[in-house]
Structure formats: structure tokens, C-alpha cells
XYZ file of N, CA, C and O in Angstrom:
724
model
N -19.831 49.859 -38.594
C -19.748 48.592 -38.377
C -18.513 48.362 -37.425
O -18.621 47.903 -36.342
N -17.332 49.179 -37.937
C -16.246 49.098 -37.041
C -16.274 49.771 -35.601
O -15.669 49.254 -34.844
N -16.825 50.547 -35.813
C -17.261 51.549 -34.489
C -18.043 50.396 -33.285
O -17.637 50.573 -32.231
N -19.166 49.774 -34.105
C -19.708 49.012 -33.025
C -18.838 47.882 -32.536
O -19.005 47.498 -31.181
N -18.049 47.179 -33.317
C -17.413 46.456 -32.996
C -16.244 46.471 -31.858
O -16.002 45.911 -31.042
N -15.591 47.704 -32.597
C -14.590 48.142 -31.392
C -15.077 48.607 -29.895
O -14.530 48.343 -28.937
N -16.496 49.127 -29.885
C -16.928 49.420 -28.577
C -17.388 48.148 -27.851
O -18.042 48.434 -26.660
N -17.667 47.005 -28.700
C -18.124 45.811 -27.868
C -16.942 45.091 -27.018
O -16.068 45.268 -27.512
N -17.251 44.713 -25.931
C -16.179 43.906 -25.379
C -15.665 42.534 -26.176
O -16.568 41.752 -26.889
N -14.609 42.087 -25.908
C -13.962 40.978 -26.517
C -14.930 39.538 -26.491
O -15.176 38.767 -27.080
N -15.334 39.575 -24.993
C -16.093 38.296 -24.746
C -17.461 38.421 -25.654
O -18.000 37.410 -26.003
N -18.091 39.693 -25.766
C -19.413 39.623 -26.457
C -19.213 39.523 -28.085
O -19.955 38.941 -28.510
N -18.024 39.927 -28.136
C -17.666 39.811 -29.879
C -17.636 38.089 -30.041
O -18.249 37.617 -31.042
N -16.797 37.334 -29.511
C -16.579 36.025 -29.272
C -18.124 35.184 -29.242
O -18.231 34.258 -30.111
N -18.911 35.689 -28.296
C -19.969 34.816 -28.119
C -21.245 35.247 -28.650
O -22.353 35.003 -28.456
N -20.994 36.704 -29.545
C -22.149 37.371 -30.216
C -22.836 36.481 -31.269
O -23.016 37.144 -32.302
N -23.234 35.229 -31.326
C -23.866 34.588 -32.522
C -25.416 34.618 -32.185
O -26.045 34.199 -33.051
N -26.053 35.396 -31.399
C -27.080 35.565 -31.251
C -27.758 36.656 -32.063
O -29.003 36.987 -32.124
N -26.929 37.526 -33.023
C -27.528 38.551 -33.594
C -27.611 40.065 -32.726
O -27.881 40.990 -33.425
N -26.895 40.098 -31.595
C -27.000 41.322 -31.033
C -25.881 42.168 -31.865
O -26.226 43.392 -31.775
N -24.826 41.874 -32.091
C -23.931 42.752 -32.834
C -24.652 43.259 -34.105
O -24.371 44.511 -34.436
N -25.255 42.256 -35.060
C -25.729 42.607 -36.020
C -26.918 43.805 -35.812
O -27.069 44.730 -36.633
N -27.698 43.682 -34.596
C -28.911 44.524 -34.485
C -28.142 45.785 -33.969
O -28.442 47.026 -34.388
N -26.990 46.193 -33.494
C -26.292 47.115 -33.129
C -25.840 47.938 -34.240
O -25.738 49.054 -34.389
N -25.368 47.075 -35.239
C -24.898 47.646 -36.399
C -26.069 48.337 -37.395
O -25.787 49.352 -37.728
N -27.104 47.591 -37.190
C -28.244 48.233 -37.853
C -28.755 49.638 -37.222
O -28.896 50.510 -38.156
N -28.865 49.474 -36.081
C -29.232 50.693 -35.227
C -28.248 51.941 -35.745
O -28.693 52.829 -36.019
N -26.965 51.529 -35.718
C -25.798 52.544 -35.942
C -26.004 53.030 -37.544
O -25.846 54.239 -37.626
N -26.355 52.147 -38.430
C -26.324 52.523 -39.974
C -27.818 53.450 -40.240
O -27.803 53.972 -41.258
N -28.883 53.238 -39.373
C -30.263 53.679 -39.712
C -29.908 55.190 -39.496
O -30.962 55.907 -40.472
N -29.212 55.847 -38.761
C -29.360 57.210 -38.604
C -28.230 57.725 -39.522
O -27.960 59.107 -39.451
N -27.736 57.018 -40.418
C -26.399 57.312 -41.205
C -27.241 58.042 -42.578
O -28.137 57.915 -42.694
N -26.114 58.775 -43.374
C -26.639 59.521 -44.289
C -26.636 58.900 -45.717
O -26.539 59.135 -46.772
N -26.453 57.404 -45.552
C -26.422 56.451 -46.653
C -27.613 56.471 -47.186
O -27.748 56.058 -48.560
N -28.935 56.352 -46.702
C -30.264 56.659 -47.176
C -30.449 57.761 -48.447
O -31.384 57.662 -49.263
N -29.737 58.907 -48.056
C -29.825 59.988 -49.342
C -29.375 59.668 -50.638
O -29.832 60.262 -51.433
N -28.594 58.387 -50.712
C -27.880 58.090 -51.902
C -28.895 56.891 -52.457
O -28.706 56.234 -53.417
N -30.251 56.691 -51.835
C -31.055 55.427 -52.520
C -30.465 54.102 -51.749
O -30.941 53.325 -52.309
N -29.864 54.129 -51.012
C -29.124 52.658 -50.454
C -29.851 52.358 -49.175
O -30.066 53.020 -48.055
N -30.413 51.301 -48.909
C -31.130 50.960 -47.674
C -30.553 49.424 -47.314
O -30.315 48.638 -48.172
N -30.113 49.455 -46.095
C -29.526 48.171 -45.522
C -30.603 47.386 -44.878
O -30.954 47.971 -43.850
N -30.992 46.435 -45.070
C -32.022 45.293 -44.567
C -31.499 44.377 -43.693
O -32.305 44.193 -42.517
N -30.470 43.897 -43.825
C -29.757 42.708 -42.940
C -28.321 42.948 -42.828
O -27.468 43.064 -44.070
N -27.503 42.744 -41.836
C -26.013 42.739 -41.657
C -25.930 41.491 -41.022
O -26.464 40.982 -40.177
N -24.851 40.550 -41.677
C -24.320 39.310 -41.242
C -23.021 39.299 -41.188
O -22.381 39.990 -42.186
N -22.485 38.871 -40.094
C -20.944 38.880 -40.301
C -20.643 37.314 -40.628
O -20.900 36.207 -39.976
N -19.891 36.971 -41.779
C -19.498 35.656 -41.969
C -18.077 35.162 -41.465
O -17.878 34.046 -40.911
N -17.104 36.232 -41.048
C -15.881 36.007 -40.607
C -15.415 37.163 -39.905
O -15.404 38.158 -40.597
N -14.980 37.079 -38.554
C -14.548 38.259 -37.816
C -13.373 38.112 -37.305
O -13.048 37.034 -36.590
N -12.207 38.571 -38.061
C -10.796 38.140 -37.509
C -10.377 39.389 -36.746
O -10.483 40.541 -36.551
N -9.847 38.841 -35.391
C -9.241 39.691 -34.542
C -8.036 40.260 -34.594
O -7.393 39.311 -35.624
N -7.477 41.287 -34.371
C -6.157 41.729 -34.580
C -5.280 40.726 -34.003
O -5.528 39.622 -32.939
N -3.732 40.357 -34.387
C -3.097 39.384 -33.791
C -2.903 39.258 -32.161
O -2.684 38.341 -31.917
N -2.660 40.792 -31.782
C -2.538 40.717 -30.356
C -3.670 40.064 -29.641
O -3.577 39.456 -28.583
N -5.238 40.515 -30.381
C -6.098 39.893 -29.448
C -6.205 38.503 -29.667
O -6.772 37.486 -28.837
N -5.889 37.770 -31.032
C -5.924 36.405 -31.285
C -5.121 35.455 -30.146
O -5.408 34.690 -29.344
N -3.574 36.211 -29.751
C -2.807 35.572 -28.999
C -3.329 35.520 -27.666
O -3.333 34.537 -27.127
N -4.243 36.842 -27.272
C -4.591 36.692 -25.790
C -5.793 35.639 -25.794
O -5.986 35.252 -24.830
N -6.669 35.696 -26.535
C -7.677 34.837 -26.787
C -7.489 33.189 -26.394
O -7.742 32.577 -25.666
N -6.257 32.819 -27.381
C -5.802 31.633 -27.099
C -4.972 31.292 -25.814
O -5.191 30.122 -25.610
N -4.491 32.129 -25.466
C -3.694 32.102 -24.219
C -4.736 31.845 -23.138
O -4.545 31.037 -22.143
N -5.522 32.805 -23.141
C -7.033 32.407 -22.211
C -7.652 31.365 -22.056
O -7.726 30.411 -21.309
N -7.802 30.809 -23.567
C -8.392 29.186 -23.763
C -7.663 28.398 -23.201
O -8.007 27.203 -22.332
N -6.296 28.423 -23.181
C -5.088 27.559 -22.873
C -5.277 27.329 -21.262
O -5.166 26.412 -20.635
N -5.110 28.701 -20.756
C -4.937 28.631 -19.258
C -6.282 28.364 -18.703
O -6.088 27.638 -17.711
N -7.420 28.435 -19.361
C -8.553 27.896 -18.707
C -8.763 26.309 -18.754
O -9.355 25.775 -17.982
N -7.953 25.824 -19.883
C -8.050 24.513 -19.865
C -7.103 23.728 -19.224
O -7.186 22.857 -18.269
N -5.839 24.601 -18.830
C -5.281 24.045 -17.986
C -5.628 24.093 -16.368
O -5.139 23.378 -15.642
N -6.359 25.158 -16.238
C -7.005 25.129 -14.771
C -7.962 23.994 -14.604
O -7.925 23.500 -13.464
N -8.611 23.862 -15.666
C -9.491 22.607 -15.535
C -8.787 21.319 -15.414
O -9.395 20.709 -14.647
N -7.920 21.238 -16.143
C -6.904 19.971 -15.882
C -6.354 19.886 -14.644
O -6.585 18.751 -14.090
N -5.879 20.962 -14.082
C -5.241 20.689 -12.758
C -6.351 20.602 -11.700
O -5.961 20.056 -10.586
N -7.392 21.091 -12.048
C -8.742 20.713 -10.964
C -8.822 19.341 -11.024
O -9.096 18.727 -10.002
N -9.297 18.655 -12.173
C -9.517 17.287 -12.162
C -7.996 16.635 -11.735
O -8.346 15.464 -11.201
N -6.864 16.925 -11.915
C -5.828 15.923 -11.401
C -5.731 16.105 -10.042
O -5.485 15.372 -9.332
N -6.072 17.314 -9.679
C -6.182 17.299 -7.943
C -7.216 16.589 -7.403
O -6.917 15.811 -6.363
N -8.183 16.659 -8.098
C -9.208 15.450 -7.372
C -9.093 14.417 -7.572
O -9.374 13.537 -6.495
N -8.297 13.711 -8.551
C -8.117 12.580 -8.818
C -7.131 11.964 -7.644
O -7.148 10.794 -7.276
N -6.135 12.959 -7.512
C -5.018 12.546 -6.577
C -5.513 12.709 -5.118
O -5.240 11.438 -4.443
N -6.554 13.399 -4.826
C -7.164 13.384 -3.500
C -7.907 12.013 -3.234
O -7.813 11.385 -2.554
N -8.545 11.680 -4.416
C -9.394 10.386 -4.381
C -8.455 9.366 -3.999
O -8.945 8.324 -3.785
N -7.455 9.098 -4.874
C -6.333 8.088 -5.106
C -6.076 7.947 -3.754
O -5.703 6.759 -3.192
N -5.340 9.087 -2.957
C -4.906 8.954 -1.654
C -5.831 8.513 -0.741
O -5.650 7.645 0.327
N -7.248 9.095 -0.949
C -8.362 8.562 0.061
C -8.457 6.883 0.077
O -8.475 6.344 0.933
N -8.281 6.560 -1.334
C -8.295 5.140 -1.550
C -7.258 4.263 -0.978
O -7.269 3.146 -0.477
N -5.883 4.747 -1.374
C -4.716 4.143 -0.646
C -4.839 4.125 0.776
O -4.560 2.996 1.569
N -5.297 5.331 1.225
C -5.508 5.252 2.869
C -6.535 4.184 3.631
O -6.202 3.679 4.448
N -7.632 4.053 2.656
C -8.585 3.285 3.217
C -7.943 1.725 2.869
O -8.266 0.865 3.817
N -7.085 1.380 1.804
C -6.673 0.183 1.516
C -5.606 -0.171 2.796
O -5.633 -1.464 3.305
N -4.886 0.604 2.989
C -3.830 0.621 4.101
C -4.473 0.393 5.328
O -4.215 -0.601 6.167
N -5.550 1.092 5.629
C -6.333 0.802 6.908
C -6.752 -0.739 6.904
O -6.709 -1.493 7.873
N -7.622 -1.050 5.965
C -8.067 -2.456 5.796
C -6.995 -3.483 5.799
O -6.803 -4.458 6.714
N -5.791 -3.250 5.366
C -4.886 -3.984 5.441
C -4.040 -4.046 6.770
O -3.755 -5.227 7.285
N -4.061 -3.144 7.480
C -3.661 -3.127 8.916
C -4.680 -3.938 9.685
O -4.145 -4.772 10.690
N -5.892 -3.645 9.682
C -6.895 -4.532 10.400
C -6.633 -5.882 10.079
O -6.679 -6.866 11.028
N -6.611 -6.592 8.756
C -6.487 -7.867 8.525
C -5.153 -8.290 8.960
O -4.958 -9.691 9.597
N -4.156 -7.788 8.825
C -2.677 -8.347 9.389
C -2.695 -8.396 10.914
O -2.373 -9.420 11.483
N -3.557 -7.334 11.668
C -3.514 -7.505 13.095
C -4.444 -8.565 13.449
O -3.970 -9.480 14.509
N -5.452 -8.738 12.827
C -6.273 -9.836 13.150
C -5.799 -11.334 12.881
O -5.830 -12.190 13.607
N -5.016 -11.136 11.782
C -4.240 -12.494 11.439
C -3.192 -12.868 12.393
O -2.860 -14.144 12.596
N -2.468 -11.890 13.041
C -1.302 -12.036 13.995
C -2.117 -12.454 15.244
O -1.473 -13.290 16.105
N -3.334 -11.917 15.552
C -3.852 -12.557 16.974
C -4.348 -13.625 16.791
O -4.141 -14.504 17.781
N -4.928 -14.182 15.556
C -4.996 -15.655 15.593
C -3.903 -16.525 15.611
O -3.828 -17.549 16.082
N -2.813 -16.067 14.871
C -1.877 -16.975 15.260
C -1.245 -16.899 16.256
O -0.831 -18.082 16.757
N -1.186 -15.887 17.114
C -0.855 -15.987 18.477
C -1.784 -16.764 19.550
O -1.300 -17.723 20.097
N -2.985 -16.588 19.062
C -4.078 -17.544 19.834
C -3.856 -19.079 19.424
O -3.710 -20.074 20.311
N -3.426 -19.274 18.090
C -3.477 -20.951 17.804
C -1.974 -21.367 18.613
O -2.166 -22.451 18.891
N -0.914 -20.420 18.543
C 0.255 -20.919 19.189
C 0.106 -21.128 20.602
O 0.380 -22.366 20.923
N -0.656 -20.182 21.134
C -0.931 -20.565 22.714
C -1.587 -21.807 23.033
O -1.011 -22.535 23.995
N -2.581 -21.950 22.082
C -3.329 -23.460 22.296
C -2.351 -24.382 22.113
O -2.691 -25.421 22.762
N -1.678 -24.500 21.019
C -1.141 -25.382 20.912
C 0.117 -25.898 21.935
O 0.233 -26.800 22.159
N 0.682 -24.742 22.254
C 1.328 -24.679 23.520
C 0.991 -25.329 24.867
O 1.511 -26.329 25.469
N -0.533 -25.221 25.008
C -1.201 -25.364 26.329
C -1.537 -26.963 25.809
O -1.332 -27.710 26.999
N -1.785 -27.202 24.704
C -1.960 -28.744 24.379
C -1.006 -29.469 24.617
O -0.926 -30.780 25.223
N 0.243 -28.983 24.019
C 1.525 -29.668 24.301
C 1.792 -29.755 25.884
O 2.427 -30.864 26.137
N 1.767 -28.840 26.520
C 2.058 -28.843 28.233
C 1.209 -29.860 28.634
O 1.643 -30.580 29.787
N 0.089 -29.993 28.265
C -1.161 -30.972 28.881
C -0.729 -32.337 28.532
O -0.715 -33.165 29.502
N -0.190 -32.567 27.209
C 0.517 -34.049 26.888
C 1.526 -34.160 27.800
O 1.798 -35.487 28.392
N 2.565 -33.513 28.099
C 3.706 -33.611 28.665
C 3.130 -33.831 30.288
O 3.859 -34.747 30.988
N 2.362 -32.954 30.708
C 1.986 -33.001 31.933
C 1.219 -34.415 32.346
O 1.803 -35.404 32.999
N 0.366 -35.046 31.333
C 0.005 -36.284 31.278
C 0.883 -37.264 31.323
O 0.940 -38.569 32.043
N 1.953 -37.165 30.558
C 2.976 -38.083 30.238
C 3.811 -38.342 31.742
O 3.980 -39.684 32.186
N 4.353 -37.079 32.183
C 4.924 -37.157 33.308
C 4.145 -37.938 34.638
O 4.756 -38.257 35.527
N 2.960 -37.284 34.728
C 2.238 -38.076 35.860
C 1.890 -39.476 35.941
O 1.693 -39.870 36.931
N 2.014 -40.209 34.640
C 1.562 -41.410 34.515
C 2.851 -42.113 35.286
O 3.942 -41.936 34.555
N 2.755 -43.041 36.174
C 3.851 -43.632 36.902
C 4.593 -44.727 35.991
O 5.829 -44.690 35.916
N 3.899 -45.129 34.940
C 4.593 -46.257 34.029
C 5.434 -45.574 33.136
O 6.358 -45.971 32.465
N 4.936 -44.326 32.925
C 5.567 -43.432 31.798
C 6.694 -42.560 31.918
O 7.479 -41.985 31.424
N 6.425 -42.231 33.107
C 7.420 -41.161 34.017
C 8.948 -41.618 33.685
O 9.599 -40.993 33.398
N 9.003 -42.983 33.932
C 10.373 -43.479 34.085
C 11.326 -43.308 32.475
O 12.131 -42.872 32.287
N 10.090 -43.771 31.668
C 10.448 -43.865 30.027
C 10.942 -42.338 29.885
O 11.898 -41.895 29.011
N 10.155 -41.085 30.255
C 10.255 -39.843 29.659
C 11.495 -39.140 30.395
O 12.414 -38.618 29.812
N 11.536 -39.650 31.440
C 12.984 -39.234 32.184
C 14.356 -39.608 31.493
O 15.162 -39.153 31.096
N 14.289 -41.362 31.125
C 15.287 -41.542 30.319
C 15.420 -41.090 29.274
O 16.351 -40.714 28.651
N 14.134 -40.821 28.331
C 14.316 -40.172 26.943
C 14.951 -38.696 27.096
O 15.687 -38.392 26.267
N 14.643 -37.898 27.991
C 14.936 -36.736 28.269
C 16.563 -36.675 28.562
O 17.377 -36.015 28.117
N 17.157 -37.480 29.303
C 18.420 -37.724 29.572
C 18.957 -38.113 28.279
O 20.444 -37.766 28.111
N 18.789 -38.964 27.569
C 19.598 -39.005 26.306
C 19.552 -38.157 25.302
O 20.551 -37.721 24.902
N 18.366 -37.077 25.328
C 18.306 -35.906 24.423
C 19.300 -35.192 25.162
O 19.966 -34.418 24.349
N 19.447 -35.013 26.103
C 20.626 -34.085 26.980
C 22.085 -34.576 26.543
O 22.858 -33.807 26.187
N 22.310 -35.965 26.832
C 23.452 -36.405 26.424
C 23.728 -36.300 24.954
O 24.828 -35.865 24.574
N 22.797 -36.254 24.127
C 23.007 -36.201 22.787
C 23.501 -34.712 22.204
O 24.520 -34.490 21.410
N 22.689 -33.634 22.955
C 23.281 -32.367 22.502
C 24.489 -32.112 23.033
O 25.093 -31.092 22.566
N 24.855 -32.585 24.180
C 26.034 -32.533 24.654
C 27.020 -33.070 24.122
O 28.564 -32.518 24.320
N 27.231 -34.153 23.462
C 28.407 -34.562 22.843
C 28.500 -34.068 21.319
O 27.390 -33.985 20.528
N 29.871 -34.005 21.165
C 30.021 -33.620 19.707
C 31.659 -33.974 19.547
O 31.915 -34.922 20.431
N 32.285 -33.774 18.481
C 33.363 -34.143 18.026
C 34.386 -33.924 19.124
O 34.676 -32.841 19.359
N 35.271 -34.843 19.703
C 36.246 -34.583 20.597
C 35.934 -34.330 22.036
O 36.647 -33.668 22.788
N 34.540 -34.323 22.193
C 33.769 -34.329 23.604
C 34.003 -35.452 24.457
O 34.052 -36.753 23.924
N 34.416 -35.328 25.765
C 34.716 -36.336 26.556
C 33.559 -35.949 27.943
O 33.641 -35.121 28.570
N 33.033 -37.238 28.165
C 32.167 -37.185 29.466
C 32.538 -38.141 30.340
O 32.927 -39.304 30.251
N 32.312 -37.559 31.533
C 32.761 -38.599 32.923
C 31.494 -38.956 33.540
O 30.785 -37.677 33.852
N 31.184 -40.143 33.672
C 29.570 -40.575 34.149
C 30.023 -41.488 35.364
O 30.612 -42.090 35.284
N 29.361 -41.216 36.402
C 29.487 -42.319 37.477
C 28.735 -43.548 36.993
O 27.835 -43.635 36.253
N 29.410 -44.589 37.426
C 29.002 -46.222 36.820
C 27.554 -46.380 37.481
O 26.978 -47.232 36.936
N 27.207 -45.589 38.441
C 25.634 -46.103 38.974
C 24.708 -45.223 38.023
O 23.398 -45.355 38.297
N 25.044 -44.275 37.154
C 24.154 -43.653 36.431
C 23.382 -44.402 35.246
O 24.419 -44.866 34.775
N 22.157 -44.539 35.170
C 21.632 -45.493 34.520
C 22.034 -45.436 32.836
O 21.916 -46.331 32.267
N 22.164 -44.231 32.671
C 22.395 -43.803 31.061
C 23.572 -44.504 30.352
O 23.765 -44.726 29.132
N 24.624 -44.627 31.303
C 25.954 -45.516 31.062
C 25.599 -46.720 30.327
O 26.265 -47.148 29.103
N 24.474 -47.592 30.489
C 24.288 -48.845 29.878
C 23.612 -48.705 28.448
O 23.826 -49.738 27.702
N 23.133 -47.408 28.580
C 22.360 -47.520 26.893
C 23.146 -46.764 25.916
O 22.959 -46.653 24.728
N 24.641 -46.189 26.388
C 25.193 -45.631 25.355
C 25.994 -46.420 24.638
O 26.770 -47.770 25.259
N 26.049 -46.640 23.076
C 26.865 -47.557 22.310
C 28.045 -46.734 21.867
O 27.853 -45.794 21.245
N 29.283 -47.311 22.071
C 30.192 -46.343 21.407
C 30.868 -47.539 20.172
O 30.789 -48.608 20.109
N 31.033 -46.724 19.111
C 31.866 -47.438 17.917
C 33.028 -47.825 18.329
O 33.566 -47.463 19.033
N 33.624 -48.781 17.610
C 35.140 -49.215 17.684
C 36.167 -48.245 17.743
O 35.974 -47.492 16.919
N 36.968 -48.204 18.859
C 38.192 -47.215 18.821
C 37.805 -45.735 19.506
O 38.529 -45.012 19.636
N 36.529 -45.798 19.665
C 36.049 -44.361 20.218
C 36.087 -44.694 21.830
O 35.844 -45.628 22.624
N 36.370 -43.537 22.538
C 36.268 -43.564 24.046
C 35.426 -42.181 24.138
O 36.139 -41.348 24.491
N 34.421 -42.084 24.358
C 33.584 -40.940 24.885
C 33.053 -41.181 25.934
O 32.820 -40.081 26.699
N 32.805 -42.340 26.725
C 32.262 -42.064 28.234
C 33.299 -42.925 28.778
O 33.864 -44.044 28.529
N 33.651 -42.350 30.263
C 34.806 -43.051 30.935
C 34.069 -43.237 32.413
O 33.750 -42.154 32.947
N 33.995 -44.330 32.644
C 33.159 -44.707 34.115
C 34.270 -44.760 35.137
O 35.349 -45.554 34.820
N 34.344 -43.689 36.045
C 35.554 -43.743 37.119
C 35.301 -44.894 37.938
O 34.273 -45.575 38.267
N 36.497 -45.438 38.643
C 36.606 -46.228 39.473
C 36.510 -45.469 40.728
O 36.466 -44.520 40.952
N 36.278 -46.501 41.932
C 36.500 -45.893 43.052
C 37.861 -45.301 43.452
O 37.703 -44.095 44.245
N 39.033 -45.329 42.864
C 40.219 -44.697 43.067
C 40.468 -43.863 41.971
O 41.629 -43.935 41.310
N 39.828 -42.652 41.774
C 40.169 -41.702 40.935
C 41.120 -40.705 41.357
O 40.920 -40.025 42.538
N 42.044 -40.457 40.821
C 43.226 -39.475 41.335
C 42.928 -38.302 40.454
O 42.877 -38.198 39.247
N 43.424 -37.277 40.862
C 43.131 -35.918 39.997
C 44.610 -35.551 39.515
O 45.707 -35.681 39.917
């Protein structure tokens, strides 16, 4: 029995559940001198086959390395699929953002065109033209006035009539005909 098992490869011993090892042992025993003593062996079964400690360690290490190899393969496949999904999502995000930016620029351009059309219509109308020129003059004066600013305006300038000063302030000086430097 020992000779048959030692002549068999380790993989065959581990996987030998189909009775091939038992048949080999029976063949080996049939030509033996055991029958001269009146002993006949009809069946050989193995209940437990202990491997030597060196072989056990090798078997367990091989099993662990096979499991680690499978785990590494699954991990690599998962990371590859995850990266592909990330790339697809990034691509989709770039497309959505570029479309949104394009649409925003189109809307801004349309708004500016409408604004320019409204301004053009306002300035082209003779009765509104004077009002909008007056309004622009007021806005320009307002932005130029700040604390401590002095503006000298000709008395023929129409905006001088519209400026209201609080008491004690002197922001606008209308020059007279005899201005000395």
C-alpha cells in the first residue's frame, strides 16, 4: 500500500476519490505471498490519508497561492471595469458641460442682441432719444462723483439744472465768463 501511494503523484492522491488508488493497491497485493497463509483481500478502502508534514504545508501553500491568484484576477478585472466606468462617466460629464456652456453662451448672446435692439430702438426714436441722452449723462455724472470730488461744468450744459445739492455742499461750480487760472 505504501509503495503504491508513494509511486502516485500528489495530485492523483489528493484527487483519487474514484477508486483508482484502491484498484492499484489490489493489483499490487494479488501477486503477493499473502494468499499462502489463507488471507484473501477483497476490498481496500482508505478512510484517512495523512500526508507528511512537508507535503501538507506544500499543499496548503499551493491552495493559498491559487486562491490569491484568483483573487488578484478578480481584483484586476474589477479595477479595469471600474476605470472604464469612470472614463465613460467623465466623458458623459464633459459632453453635458460643453453643451450647457454652449447653450449658456447662446442665451447670453441672444440676450445681448435683444438688449442692443432695444437700445437701438430707443435711441432711434426722436422723442426718446433726448431722454436717453439725458439719462446717460446723469449716470456718467453719478459714477464720476464721489466724496470730495469737484466738477466744473459750463453753465450751458443742460445737466447743471438737474443736479440738486444738499445744503453746504458745493460739488458743481458753474464758471463765469471771467475765469482766471
